[in-house]
Amino acid sequence: MYHTMTIAGVKRDLPLCPVTDELQIAAFVIFGDVELTCASARALLEKAPEFDYMITAEAKGIPLIHEMARQSGRNTYILARKGPKLYMRDVLDVAVRSITTAKEQHLYLDGEDAAKMKGKRILIVDDVISTGESLLAIERLVEAAGGIVAGRMAILAEGEAQKRDDIIYLERLPVFDGQGNIL
């Protein structure tokens, strides 16, 4: 089963994936989809508030934020990692739980990136916002670094996220029952 939608002028068939027996979500993966990534980045930048830096969580937001940085002429973006790396110093750490992840995870921010964000307007970017848990974790990292959340953006808002007025997104992504009907 698939859900067909047009995002930033690009039509895609998204496969439905079961979360539980009663709930399915449409899989939205921009990895390897250059046309969709470029179009989505352009459309989000047209709606973006003023910002100094952008941040996303590893991993699916990476191609999007990279393309947004390229199109906007910026040379830097910040990545919240799923694991600390040897080169990271003075690491900030927050817990996160996502609808697409089976267990609690953590997001880590390098101290050098945290220093860049202090007193700066930070735009949080993601591919899909659903429960908002990943978004909240990134917000906590930004605040812990002394940054100011300038905005929250995603290509798609799924489920309850569609009702939030603090998120800028391109399209609504419905959730589905066990038979593939939109809830």
Coordinates of C-alpha atoms in Angstrom, one line a residue:
M1 CA 0.0 0.0 0.0
Y2 CA 1.1 3.5 -0.8
H3 CA 0.1 7.1 -0.2
T4 CA 0.6 9.4 -3.1
M5 CA 1.4 13.1 -2.5
T6 CA 3.0 16.1 -4.1
I7 CA 5.6 17.8 -2.1
A8 CA 7.2 21.1 -3.4
G9 CA 5.9 20.3 -6.8
V10 CA 7.3 16.7 -6.8
K11 CA 5.0 13.7 -6.8
R12 CA 5.9 10.7 -4.8
D13 CA 4.4 7.4 -3.7
L14 CA 5.2 6.8 -0.1
P15 CA 5.0 3.1 1.1
L16 CA 2.8 2.5 4.2
C17 CA 4.7 0.9 7.1
P18 CA 3.0 -0.6 10.2
V19 CA 3.8 0.9 13.6
T20 CA 1.2 -1.3 15.4
D21 CA -1.7 -3.5 14.2
E22 CA -3.9 -0.4 14.2
L23 CA -1.5 2.3 13.0
Q24 CA 0.6 2.7 9.8
I25 CA 2.7 5.6 8.7
A26 CA 3.8 6.6 5.2
A27 CA 7.6 6.2 4.9
F28 CA 9.2 9.5 3.7
V29 CA 12.8 9.1 2.9
I30 CA 14.7 11.8 1.0
F31 CA 18.0 9.9 1.0
G32 CA 19.0 9.5 -2.6
D33 CA 16.1 11.7 -3.9
V34 CA 18.0 14.7 -5.2
E35 CA 15.0 16.2 -7.0
L36 CA 12.8 16.1 -3.9
T37 CA 15.5 17.3 -1.6
C38 CA 16.4 20.3 -3.8
A39 CA 12.8 21.3 -4.3
S40 CA 11.9 20.9 -0.6
A41 CA 15.0 22.9 0.4
R42 CA 14.0 25.8 -1.9
A43 CA 10.4 25.8 -0.7
L44 CA 11.4 25.8 3.0
L45 CA 13.9 28.6 2.5
E46 CA 11.1 30.7 0.9
K47 CA 9.2 30.4 4.2
A48 CA 12.1 30.5 6.6
P49 CA 12.4 33.2 9.3
E50 CA 15.6 35.1 9.8
F51 CA 18.3 32.9 11.3
D52 CA 22.0 32.7 11.9
Y53 CA 22.5 28.9 11.9
M54 CA 20.5 25.8 11.1
I55 CA 20.5 22.6 13.0
T56 CA 19.1 19.1 12.4
A57 CA 19.3 15.7 14.0
E58 CA 21.3 12.9 12.4
A59 CA 20.4 11.3 10.0
K60 CA 17.4 11.9 7.6
G61 CA 17.6 15.7 7.9
I62 CA 21.2 15.8 6.7
P63 CA 20.6 16.0 2.9
L64 CA 17.9 18.6 3.5
I65 CA 19.9 20.9 5.7
H66 CA 22.9 20.5 3.5
E67 CA 20.9 21.6 0.4
M68 CA 19.3 24.5 2.4
A69 CA 22.8 25.7 3.4
R70 CA 24.0 25.4 -0.2
Q71 CA 21.0 27.2 -1.7
S72 CA 21.1 30.0 0.9
G73 CA 24.8 30.5 0.4
R74 CA 25.7 29.5 3.9
N75 CA 28.9 27.6 4.6
T76 CA 27.9 26.1 7.9
Y77 CA 25.2 24.0 9.5
I78 CA 25.1 22.2 12.8
L79 CA 24.4 18.5 13.3
A80 CA 23.0 16.9 16.5
R81 CA 24.7 13.5 16.5
K82 CA 23.1 10.1 17.6
G83 CA 26.4 9.2 19.3
P84 CA 29.4 11.1 20.6
K85 CA 32.5 11.1 18.3
L86 CA 36.1 11.0 19.4
Y87 CA 36.7 14.5 18.0
M88 CA 33.8 16.0 20.0
R89 CA 34.7 18.1 23.1
D90 CA 32.5 19.5 25.9
V91 CA 29.6 17.4 24.6
L92 CA 26.0 18.4 25.4
D93 CA 23.6 15.4 25.7
V94 CA 19.8 15.1 25.7
A95 CA 17.5 12.1 25.6
V96 CA 14.9 11.6 22.8
R97 CA 12.2 9.1 21.9
S98 CA 10.8 9.0 18.3
I99 CA 7.8 7.2 16.7
T100 CA 10.2 5.6 14.2
T101 CA 12.7 4.4 16.9
A102 CA 12.1 1.4 19.2
K103 CA 14.0 2.7 22.2
E104 CA 15.2 5.9 23.9
Q105 CA 18.1 7.5 22.0
H106 CA 20.3 10.5 22.8
L107 CA 21.4 13.5 20.7
Y108 CA 24.8 15.0 21.2
L109 CA 26.2 18.4 20.3
D110 CA 29.9 19.2 20.0
G111 CA 31.0 22.0 22.3
E112 CA 32.4 23.9 19.4
D113 CA 29.0 23.9 17.7
A114 CA 27.4 24.9 21.0
A115 CA 29.8 27.9 21.2
K116 CA 28.7 29.1 17.7
M117 CA 25.1 29.0 18.8
K118 CA 25.4 31.2 21.9
G119 CA 23.2 34.2 21.5
K120 CA 22.4 33.3 17.8
R121 CA 19.1 32.7 16.1
I122 CA 18.9 28.9 15.3
L123 CA 16.6 27.4 12.8
I124 CA 15.7 23.8 13.5
V125 CA 15.2 21.7 10.4
D126 CA 13.9 18.2 9.9
D127 CA 12.3 16.0 7.2
V128 CA 9.2 15.0 9.2
I129 CA 7.8 16.2 12.5
S130 CA 5.4 13.7 14.1
T131 CA 5.3 13.4 17.9
G132 CA 7.7 16.4 18.3
E133 CA 10.1 14.4 20.6
S134 CA 13.1 14.8 18.3
L135 CA 12.2 18.5 17.9
L136 CA 12.0 19.0 21.6
A137 CA 15.4 17.3 22.1
I138 CA 17.0 19.6 19.6
E139 CA 15.3 22.6 21.2
R140 CA 16.9 21.5 24.5
L141 CA 20.3 21.3 22.9
V142 CA 19.9 24.8 21.4
E143 CA 18.8 26.3 24.7
A144 CA 21.6 24.5 26.6
A145 CA 24.1 26.1 24.2
G146 CA 22.6 29.5 24.8
G147 CA 21.0 29.7 21.3
I148 CA 17.6 31.2 20.5
V149 CA 15.1 29.1 18.6
A150 CA 14.3 31.2 15.5
G151 CA 11.9 28.7 14.0
R152 CA 11.0 25.0 13.5
M153 CA 10.7 23.7 9.9
A154 CA 10.0 20.4 8.3
I155 CA 9.1 19.1 4.9
L156 CA 6.1 17.3 6.4
A157 CA 4.0 17.5 9.5
E158 CA 2.5 14.1 10.5
G159 CA -0.4 13.4 12.8
E160 CA -0.7 15.8 15.8
A161 CA 2.2 17.9 14.6
Q162 CA -0.2 19.3 11.9
K163 CA -2.2 21.1 14.7
R164 CA 0.9 23.0 16.0
D165 CA 1.1 26.6 15.2
D166 CA 4.9 26.8 16.0
I167 CA 6.0 24.6 13.0
I168 CA 6.5 25.7 9.4
Y169 CA 6.0 22.8 7.0
L170 CA 5.3 22.2 3.4
E171 CA 2.6 19.5 3.5
R172 CA 0.5 17.4 5.9
L173 CA 1.3 13.7 6.1
P174 CA -1.6 11.7 7.3
V175 CA -1.4 8.6 9.5
F176 CA -3.3 5.5 8.6
D177 CA -5.2 2.7 10.3
G178 CA -4.2 -1.0 9.9
Q179 CA -6.1 -1.3 6.6
G180 CA -4.4 1.8 5.1
N181 CA -7.3 4.3 5.6
I182 CA -6.5 7.8 6.6
L183 CA -7.2 8.5 10.2

